[in-house]
Amino acid sequence: MPQTPRLKVGDKAPAFSLPDADGNTVKLSDYKGRKVIVYFYPAASTPGCTKQACDFRDNLSELNEAGLDVVGISPDKPAKLAKFRDEQGLTFPLLSDPDKKVLTAWGAFGEKTMYGKTVQGVIRSTFVVDENGKIAEAQYNVRATGHVAKLRRDLSV
């Protein structure tokens, strides 16, 4: 399967409408007029994804004060996301994309190397969408650990 197209700074962010951990629909358009960090991660409750989510949780007040909301998206079902949210005390929306349509539209699903093998999967990625729905930052193959600190440096937050 070929690599999905990657988004670049200045591109229009692909629209989405996905269920959150409680089954409520969250749309990208809900954030119009605000900046939002949209991050894609492989699976709730795994070590790397837990570290990344907790990093966002621990930095959320500073990000919010800088005018940035945070949304996490994975292929997990809402029930798994609710368990993950509750276990980790996460206070930002986790969205469910089990058919991977949104992941693919954002270039966050495709071929990646894992333990020396090429596999199909979620490409850990983070985007900043500006107030007008344009991509202001596009980072692919990010590390789970230290990523939020790097993002804060990049955004001067």
PDB file of N, CA and C in Angstrom, residues 30-109:
ATOM      1  N   ASP A  30     -15.817  22.584  15.299  1.00  0.00           N
ATOM      2  CA  ASP A  30     -16.119  23.052  16.656  1.00  0.00           C
ATOM      3  C   ASP A  30     -15.025  23.997  17.167  1.00  0.00           C
ATOM      4  N   TYR A  31     -13.834  23.903  16.578  1.00  0.00           N
ATOM      5  CA  TYR A  31     -12.680  24.689  17.032  1.00  0.00           C
ATOM      6  C   TYR A  31     -12.422  25.913  16.161  1.00  0.00           C
ATOM      7  N   LYS A  32     -13.339  26.199  15.231  1.00  0.00           N
ATOM      8  CA  LYS A  32     -13.149  27.364  14.353  1.00  0.00           C
ATOM      9  C   LYS A  32     -12.963  28.611  15.210  1.00  0.00           C
ATOM     10  N   GLY A  33     -11.956  29.413  14.836  1.00  0.00           N
ATOM     11  CA  GLY A  33     -11.672  30.619  15.597  1.00  0.00           C
ATOM     12  C   GLY A  33     -10.690  30.397  16.738  1.00  0.00           C
ATOM     13  N   ARG A  34     -10.281  29.135  16.947  1.00  0.00           N
ATOM     14  CA  ARG A  34      -9.294  28.799  17.975  1.00  0.00           C
ATOM     15  C   ARG A  34      -8.205  27.945  17.341  1.00  0.00           C
ATOM     16  N   LYS A  35      -7.068  27.913  17.984  1.00  0.00           N
ATOM     17  CA  LYS A  35      -6.011  26.997  17.553  1.00  0.00           C
ATOM     18  C   LYS A  35      -6.224  25.676  18.272  1.00  0.00           C
ATOM     19  N   VAL A  36      -5.965  24.588  17.558  1.00  0.00           N
ATOM     20  CA  VAL A  36      -6.118  23.266  18.176  1.00  0.00           C
ATOM     21  C   VAL A  36      -4.960  22.367  17.756  1.00  0.00           C
ATOM     22  N   ILE A  37      -4.429  21.648  18.741  1.00  0.00           N
ATOM     23  CA  ILE A  37      -3.427  20.616  18.481  1.00  0.00           C
ATOM     24  C   ILE A  37      -4.210  19.331  18.261  1.00  0.00           C
ATOM     25  N   VAL A  38      -4.013  18.727  17.097  1.00  0.00           N
ATOM     26  CA  VAL A  38      -4.634  17.439  16.783  1.00  0.00           C
ATOM     27  C   VAL A  38      -3.497  16.430  16.718  1.00  0.00           C
ATOM     28  N   TYR A  39      -3.545  15.439  17.625  1.00  0.00           N
ATOM     29  CA  TYR A  39      -2.481  14.448  17.581  1.00  0.00           C
ATOM     30  C   TYR A  39      -3.067  13.060  17.386  1.00  0.00           C
ATOM     31  N   PHE A  40      -2.330  12.259  16.619  1.00  0.00           N
ATOM     32  CA  PHE A  40      -2.744  10.895  16.289  1.00  0.00           C
ATOM     33  C   PHE A  40      -1.793   9.925  16.968  1.00  0.00           C
ATOM     34  N   TYR A  41      -2.371   8.911  17.613  1.00  0.00           N
ATOM     35  CA  TYR A  41      -1.557   7.931  18.340  1.00  0.00           C
ATOM     36  C   TYR A  41      -2.100   6.530  18.067  1.00  0.00           C
ATOM     37  N   PRO A  42      -1.216   5.512  18.149  1.00  0.00           N
ATOM     38  CA  PRO A  42      -1.625   4.158  17.748  1.00  0.00           C
ATOM     39  C   PRO A  42      -2.674   3.481  18.623  1.00  0.00           C
ATOM     40  N   ALA A  43      -2.515   3.504  19.963  1.00  0.00           N
ATOM     41  CA  ALA A  43      -3.440   2.727  20.790  1.00  0.00           C
ATOM     42  C   ALA A  43      -3.454   3.216  22.228  1.00  0.00           C
ATOM     43  N   ALA A  44      -4.652   3.413  22.762  1.00  0.00           N
ATOM     44  CA  ALA A  44      -4.818   3.809  24.156  1.00  0.00           C
ATOM     45  C   ALA A  44      -4.252   2.727  25.077  1.00  0.00           C
ATOM     46  N   SER A  45      -3.747   3.160  26.210  1.00  0.00           N
ATOM     47  CA  SER A  45      -3.262   2.280  27.280  1.00  0.00           C
ATOM     48  C   SER A  45      -1.982   1.521  26.948  1.00  0.00           C
ATOM     49  N   THR A  46      -1.285   1.885  25.874  1.00  0.00           N
ATOM     50  CA  THR A  46       0.030   1.312  25.613  1.00  0.00           C
ATOM     51  C   THR A  46       1.062   2.256  26.234  1.00  0.00           C
ATOM     52  N   PRO A  47       2.266   1.780  26.540  1.00  0.00           N
ATOM     53  CA  PRO A  47       3.223   2.629  27.265  1.00  0.00           C
ATOM     54  C   PRO A  47       3.530   3.969  26.587  1.00  0.00           C
ATOM     55  N   GLY A  48       3.861   3.963  25.305  1.00  0.00           N
ATOM     56  CA  GLY A  48       4.201   5.207  24.615  1.00  0.00           C
ATOM     57  C   GLY A  48       3.021   6.154  24.524  1.00  0.00           C
ATOM     58  N   CYS A  49       1.862   5.621  24.197  1.00  0.00           N
ATOM     59  CA  CYS A  49       0.667   6.465  24.045  1.00  0.00           C
ATOM     60  C   CYS A  49       0.218   7.024  25.392  1.00  0.00           C
ATOM     61  N   THR A  50       0.395   6.248  26.452  1.00  0.00           N
ATOM     62  CA  THR A  50       0.066   6.733  27.795  1.00  0.00           C
ATOM     63  C   THR A  50       0.995   7.871  28.172  1.00  0.00           C
ATOM     64  N   LYS A  51       2.294   7.709  27.920  1.00  0.00           N
ATOM     65  CA  LYS A  51       3.271   8.759  28.222  1.00  0.00           C
ATOM     66  C   LYS A  51       2.923  10.040  27.465  1.00  0.00           C
ATOM     67  N   GLN A  52       2.615   9.910  26.171  1.00  0.00           N
ATOM     68  CA  GLN A  52       2.293  11.076  25.348  1.00  0.00           C
ATOM     69  C   GLN A  52       1.025  11.770  25.856  1.00  0.00           C
ATOM     70  N   ALA A  53      -0.025  10.995  26.115  1.00  0.00           N
ATOM     71  CA  ALA A  53      -1.293  11.571  26.590  1.00  0.00           C
ATOM     72  C   ALA A  53      -1.105  12.268  27.934  1.00  0.00           C
ATOM     73  N   CYS A  54      -0.329  11.658  28.828  1.00  0.00           N
ATOM     74  CA  CYS A  54      -0.095  12.264  30.137  1.00  0.00           C
ATOM     75  C   CYS A  54       0.739  13.533  30.013  1.00  0.00           C
ATOM     76  N   ASP A  55       1.661  13.568  29.048  1.00  0.00           N
ATOM     77  CA  ASP A  55       2.418  14.793  28.776  1.00  0.00           C
ATOM     78  C   ASP A  55       1.477  15.919  28.337  1.00  0.00           C
ATOM     79  N   PHE A  56       0.544  15.604  27.440  1.00  0.00           N
ATOM     80  CA  PHE A  56      -0.425  16.626  27.036  1.00  0.00           C
ATOM     81  C   PHE A  56      -1.267  17.044  28.242  1.00  0.00           C
ATOM     82  N   ARG A  57      -1.710  16.069  29.035  1.00  0.00           N
ATOM     83  CA  ARG A  57      -2.512  16.378  30.241  1.00  0.00           C
ATOM     84  C   ARG A  57      -1.735  17.316  31.172  1.00  0.00           C
ATOM     85  N   ASP A  58      -0.460  16.998  31.414  1.00  0.00           N
ATOM     86  CA  ASP A  58       0.341  17.760  32.365  1.00  0.00           C
ATOM     87  C   ASP A  58       0.688  19.158  31.855  1.00  0.00           C
ATOM     88  N   ASN A  59       0.616  19.381  30.561  1.00  0.00           N
ATOM     89  CA  ASN A  59       0.924  20.678  29.960  1.00  0.00           C
ATOM     90  C   ASN A  59      -0.317  21.412  29.468  1.00  0.00           C
ATOM     91  N   LEU A  60      -1.494  20.839  29.710  1.00  0.00           N
ATOM     92  CA  LEU A  60      -2.730  21.358  29.130  1.00  0.00           C
ATOM     93  C   LEU A  60      -3.033  22.784  29.573  1.00  0.00           C
ATOM     94  N   SER A  61      -2.841  23.113  30.839  1.00  0.00           N
ATOM     95  CA  SER A  61      -3.191  24.470  31.280  1.00  0.00           C
ATOM     96  C   SER A  61      -2.331  25.512  30.570  1.00  0.00           C
ATOM     97  N   GLU A  62      -1.023  25.234  30.409  1.00  0.00           N
ATOM     98  CA  GLU A  62      -0.155  26.181  29.698  1.00  0.00           C
ATOM     99  C   GLU A  62      -0.552  26.281  28.222  1.00  0.00           C
ATOM    100  N   LEU A  63      -0.878  25.144  27.608  1.00  0.00           N
ATOM    101  CA  LEU A  63      -1.302  25.152  26.206  1.00  0.00           C
ATOM    102  C   LEU A  63      -2.610  25.936  26.055  1.00  0.00           C
ATOM    103  N   ASN A  64      -3.565  25.669  26.951  1.00  0.00           N
ATOM    104  CA  ASN A  64      -4.848  26.383  26.906  1.00  0.00           C
ATOM    105  C   ASN A  64      -4.653  27.884  27.108  1.00  0.00           C
ATOM    106  N   GLU A  65      -3.772  28.261  28.049  1.00  0.00           N
ATOM    107  CA  GLU A  65      -3.506  29.686  28.293  1.00  0.00           C
ATOM    108  C   GLU A  65      -2.918  30.361  27.054  1.00  0.00           C
ATOM    109  N   ALA A  66      -2.193  29.579  26.233  1.00  0.00           N
ATOM    110  CA  ALA A  66      -1.609  30.110  24.996  1.00  0.00           C
ATOM    111  C   ALA A  66      -2.609  30.050  23.840  1.00  0.00           C
ATOM    112  N   GLY A  67      -3.875  29.678  24.149  1.00  0.00           N
ATOM    113  CA  GLY A  67      -4.919  29.648  23.124  1.00  0.00           C
ATOM    114  C   GLY A  67      -4.956  28.377  22.307  1.00  0.00           C
ATOM    115  N   LEU A  68      -4.387  27.280  22.860  1.00  0.00           N
ATOM    116  CA  LEU A  68      -4.351  26.003  22.141  1.00  0.00           C
ATOM    117  C   LEU A  68      -5.204  24.962  22.855  1.00  0.00           C
ATOM    118  N   ASP A  69      -6.148  24.373  22.114  1.00  0.00           N
ATOM    119  CA  ASP A  69      -6.890  23.219  22.612  1.00  0.00           C
ATOM    120  C   ASP A  69      -6.159  21.971  22.149  1.00  0.00           C
ATOM    121  N   VAL A  70      -6.477  20.821  22.737  1.00  0.00           N
ATOM    122  CA  VAL A  70      -5.832  19.558  22.372  1.00  0.00           C
ATOM    123  C   VAL A  70      -6.900  18.508  22.118  1.00  0.00           C
ATOM    124  N   VAL A  71      -6.704  17.730  21.037  1.00  0.00           N
ATOM    125  CA  VAL A  71      -7.582  16.613  20.697  1.00  0.00           C
ATOM    126  C   VAL A  71      -6.688  15.442  20.289  1.00  0.00           C
ATOM    127  N   GLY A  72      -6.929  14.271  20.871  1.00  0.00           N
ATOM    128  CA  GLY A  72      -6.197  13.060  20.494  1.00  0.00           C
ATOM    129  C   GLY A  72      -7.096  12.143  19.681  1.00  0.00           C
ATOM    130  N   ILE A  73      -6.539  11.517  18.631  1.00  0.00           N
ATOM    131  CA  ILE A  73      -7.321  10.626  17.770  1.00  0.00           C
ATOM    132  C   ILE A  73      -6.575   9.301  17.595  1.00  0.00           C
ATOM    133  N   SER A  74      -7.304   8.202  17.776  1.00  0.00           N
ATOM    134  CA  SER A  74      -6.744   6.866  17.564  1.00  0.00           C
ATOM    135  C   SER A  74      -7.828   5.962  16.973  1.00  0.00           C
ATOM    136  N   PRO A  75      -7.438   4.768  16.528  1.00  0.00           N
ATOM    137  CA  PRO A  75      -8.449   3.843  15.992  1.00  0.00           C
ATOM    138  C   PRO A  75      -9.270   3.138  17.077  1.00  0.00           C
ATOM    139  N   ASP A  76      -8.994   3.412  18.356  1.00  0.00           N
ATOM    140  CA  ASP A  76      -9.693   2.740  19.450  1.00  0.00           C
ATOM    141  C   ASP A  76     -11.178   3.080  19.483  1.00  0.00           C
ATOM    142  N   LYS A  77     -11.970   2.145  19.971  1.00  0.00           N
ATOM    143  CA  LYS A  77     -13.406   2.353  20.146  1.00  0.00           C
ATOM    144  C   LYS A  77     -13.641   3.274  21.355  1.00  0.00           C
ATOM    145  N   PRO A  78     -14.772   4.001  21.380  1.00  0.00           N
ATOM    146  CA  PRO A  78     -15.051   4.918  22.489  1.00  0.00           C
ATOM    147  C   PRO A  78     -14.931   4.289  23.883  1.00  0.00           C
ATOM    148  N   ALA A  79     -15.381   3.066  24.071  1.00  0.00           N
ATOM    149  CA  ALA A  79     -15.308   2.438  25.406  1.00  0.00           C
ATOM    150  C   ALA A  79     -13.859   2.311  25.879  1.00  0.00           C
ATOM    151  N   LYS A  80     -12.960   1.958  24.982  1.00  0.00           N
ATOM    152  CA  LYS A  80     -11.542   1.849  25.347  1.00  0.00           C
ATOM    153  C   LYS A  80     -10.972   3.241  25.661  1.00  0.00           C
ATOM    154  N   LEU A  81     -11.398   4.242  24.881  1.00  0.00           N
ATOM    155  CA  LEU A  81     -10.946   5.609  25.128  1.00  0.00           C
ATOM    156  C   LEU A  81     -11.445   6.110  26.487  1.00  0.00           C
ATOM    157  N   ALA A  82     -12.677   5.785  26.854  1.00  0.00           N
ATOM    158  CA  ALA A  82     -13.238   6.212  28.138  1.00  0.00           C
ATOM    159  C   ALA A  82     -12.439   5.603  29.293  1.00  0.00           C
ATOM    160  N   LYS A  83     -12.094   4.338  29.161  1.00  0.00           N
ATOM    161  CA  LYS A  83     -11.301   3.661  30.200  1.00  0.00           C
ATOM    162  C   LYS A  83      -9.930   4.325  30.323  1.00  0.00           C
ATOM    163  N   PHE A  84      -9.289   4.572  29.194  1.00  0.00           N
ATOM    164  CA  PHE A  84      -7.976   5.222  29.153  1.00  0.00           C
ATOM    165  C   PHE A  84      -8.054   6.617  29.786  1.00  0.00           C
ATOM    166  N   ARG A  85      -9.048   7.392  29.372  1.00  0.00           N
ATOM    167  CA  ARG A  85      -9.237   8.746  29.912  1.00  0.00           C
ATOM    168  C   ARG A  85      -9.388   8.712  31.428  1.00  0.00           C
ATOM    169  N   ASP A  86     -10.255   7.810  31.901  1.00  0.00           N
ATOM    170  CA  ASP A  86     -10.531   7.740  33.331  1.00  0.00           C
ATOM    171  C   ASP A  86      -9.314   7.257  34.118  1.00  0.00           C
ATOM    172  N   GLU A  87      -8.613   6.247  33.614  1.00  0.00           N
ATOM    173  CA  GLU A  87      -7.430   5.720  34.306  1.00  0.00           C
ATOM    174  C   GLU A  87      -6.324   6.766  34.402  1.00  0.00           C
ATOM    175  N   GLN A  88      -6.183   7.597  33.362  1.00  0.00           N
ATOM    176  CA  GLN A  88      -5.082   8.560  33.309  1.00  0.00           C
ATOM    177  C   GLN A  88      -5.496   9.983  33.693  1.00  0.00           C
ATOM    178  N   GLY A  89      -6.768  10.195  33.990  1.00  0.00           N
ATOM    179  CA  GLY A  89      -7.241  11.521  34.368  1.00  0.00           C
ATOM    180  C   GLY A  89      -7.081  12.543  33.249  1.00  0.00           C
ATOM    181  N   LEU A  90      -7.353  12.110  32.010  1.00  0.00           N
ATOM    182  CA  LEU A  90      -7.197  12.992  30.850  1.00  0.00           C
ATOM    183  C   LEU A  90      -8.391  13.939  30.760  1.00  0.00           C
ATOM    184  N   THR A  91      -8.115  15.199  30.452  1.00  0.00           N
ATOM    185  CA  THR A  91      -9.171  16.223  30.472  1.00  0.00           C
ATOM    186  C   THR A  91      -9.359  16.886  29.114  1.00  0.00           C
ATOM    187  N   PHE A  92      -8.888  16.246  28.062  1.00  0.00           N
ATOM    188  CA  PHE A  92      -9.102  16.743  26.700  1.00  0.00           C
ATOM    189  C   PHE A  92      -9.762  15.619  25.904  1.00  0.00           C
ATOM    190  N   PRO A  93     -10.442  15.951  24.807  1.00  0.00           N
ATOM    191  CA  PRO A  93     -11.173  14.924  24.058  1.00  0.00           C
ATOM    192  C   PRO A  93     -10.259  13.896  23.388  1.00  0.00           C
ATOM    193  N   LEU A  94     -10.676  12.634  23.508  1.00  0.00           N
ATOM    194  CA  LEU A  94     -10.058  11.530  22.762  1.00  0.00           C
ATOM    195  C   LEU A  94     -11.114  11.059  21.777  1.00  0.00           C
ATOM    196  N   LEU A  95     -10.751  11.026  20.503  1.00  0.00           N
ATOM    197  CA  LEU A  95     -11.718  10.688  19.465  1.00  0.00           C
ATOM    198  C   LEU A  95     -11.410   9.334  18.845  1.00  0.00           C
ATOM    199  N   SER A  96     -12.468   8.662  18.414  1.00  0.00           N
ATOM    200  CA  SER A  96     -12.396   7.307  17.876  1.00  0.00           C
ATOM    201  C   SER A  96     -12.521   7.307  16.353  1.00  0.00           C
ATOM    202  N   ASP A  97     -11.519   6.718  15.685  1.00  0.00           N
ATOM    203  CA  ASP A  97     -11.516   6.623  14.216  1.00  0.00           C
ATOM    204  C   ASP A  97     -11.212   5.173  13.796  1.00  0.00           C
ATOM    205  N   PRO A  98     -12.139   4.231  14.139  1.00  0.00           N
ATOM    206  CA  PRO A  98     -11.846   2.822  13.888  1.00  0.00           C
ATOM    207  C   PRO A  98     -11.690   2.453  12.412  1.00  0.00           C
ATOM    208  N   ASP A  99     -12.346   3.198  11.497  1.00  0.00           N
ATOM    209  CA  ASP A  99     -12.193   2.870  10.076  1.00  0.00           C
ATOM    210  C   ASP A  99     -10.976   3.568   9.454  1.00  0.00           C
ATOM    211  N   LYS A 100     -10.305   4.393  10.273  1.00  0.00           N
ATOM    212  CA  LYS A 100      -9.034   5.053   9.895  1.00  0.00           C
ATOM    213  C   LYS A 100      -9.172   6.040   8.735  1.00  0.00           C
ATOM    214  N   LYS A 101     -10.380   6.507   8.466  1.00  0.00           N
ATOM    215  CA  LYS A 101     -10.573   7.474   7.371  1.00  0.00           C
ATOM    216  C   LYS A 101      -9.936   8.820   7.696  1.00  0.00           C
ATOM    217  N   VAL A 102     -10.092   9.289   8.927  1.00  0.00           N
ATOM    218  CA  VAL A 102      -9.501  10.561   9.316  1.00  0.00           C
ATOM    219  C   VAL A 102      -7.983  10.419   9.414  1.00  0.00           C
ATOM    220  N   LEU A 103      -7.531   9.328  10.023  1.00  0.00           N
ATOM    221  CA  LEU A 103      -6.090   9.060  10.099  1.00  0.00           C
ATOM    222  C   LEU A 103      -5.472   9.113   8.703  1.00  0.00           C
ATOM    223  N   THR A 104      -6.115   8.485   7.741  1.00  0.00           N
ATOM    224  CA  THR A 104      -5.600   8.443   6.371  1.00  0.00           C
ATOM    225  C   THR A 104      -5.627   9.829   5.733  1.00  0.00           C
ATOM    226  N   ALA A 105      -6.725  10.566   5.933  1.00  0.00           N
ATOM    227  CA  ALA A 105      -6.847  11.910   5.340  1.00  0.00           C
ATOM    228  C   ALA A 105      -5.752  12.851   5.843  1.00  0.00           C
ATOM    229  N   TRP A 106      -5.298  12.631   7.066  1.00  0.00           N
ATOM    230  CA  TRP A 106      -4.266  13.482   7.664  1.00  0.00           C
ATOM    231  C   TRP A 106      -2.859  12.922   7.422  1.00  0.00           C
ATOM    232  N   GLY A 107      -2.749  11.809   6.694  1.00  0.00           N
ATOM    233  CA  GLY A 107      -1.440  11.215   6.426  1.00  0.00           C
ATOM    234  C   GLY A 107      -0.856  10.513   7.633  1.00  0.00           C
ATOM    235  N   ALA A 108      -1.707  10.163   8.601  1.00  0.00           N
ATOM    236  CA  ALA A 108      -1.244   9.560   9.849  1.00  0.00           C
ATOM    237  C   ALA A 108      -1.476   8.048   9.891  1.00  0.00           C
ATOM    238  N   PHE A 109      -1.757   7.455   8.737  1.00  0.00           N
ATOM    239  CA  PHE A 109      -1.885   5.997   8.657  1.00  0.00           C
ATOM    240  C   PHE A 109      -1.204   5.553   7.368  1.00  0.00           C
TER     241      PHE A 109
END
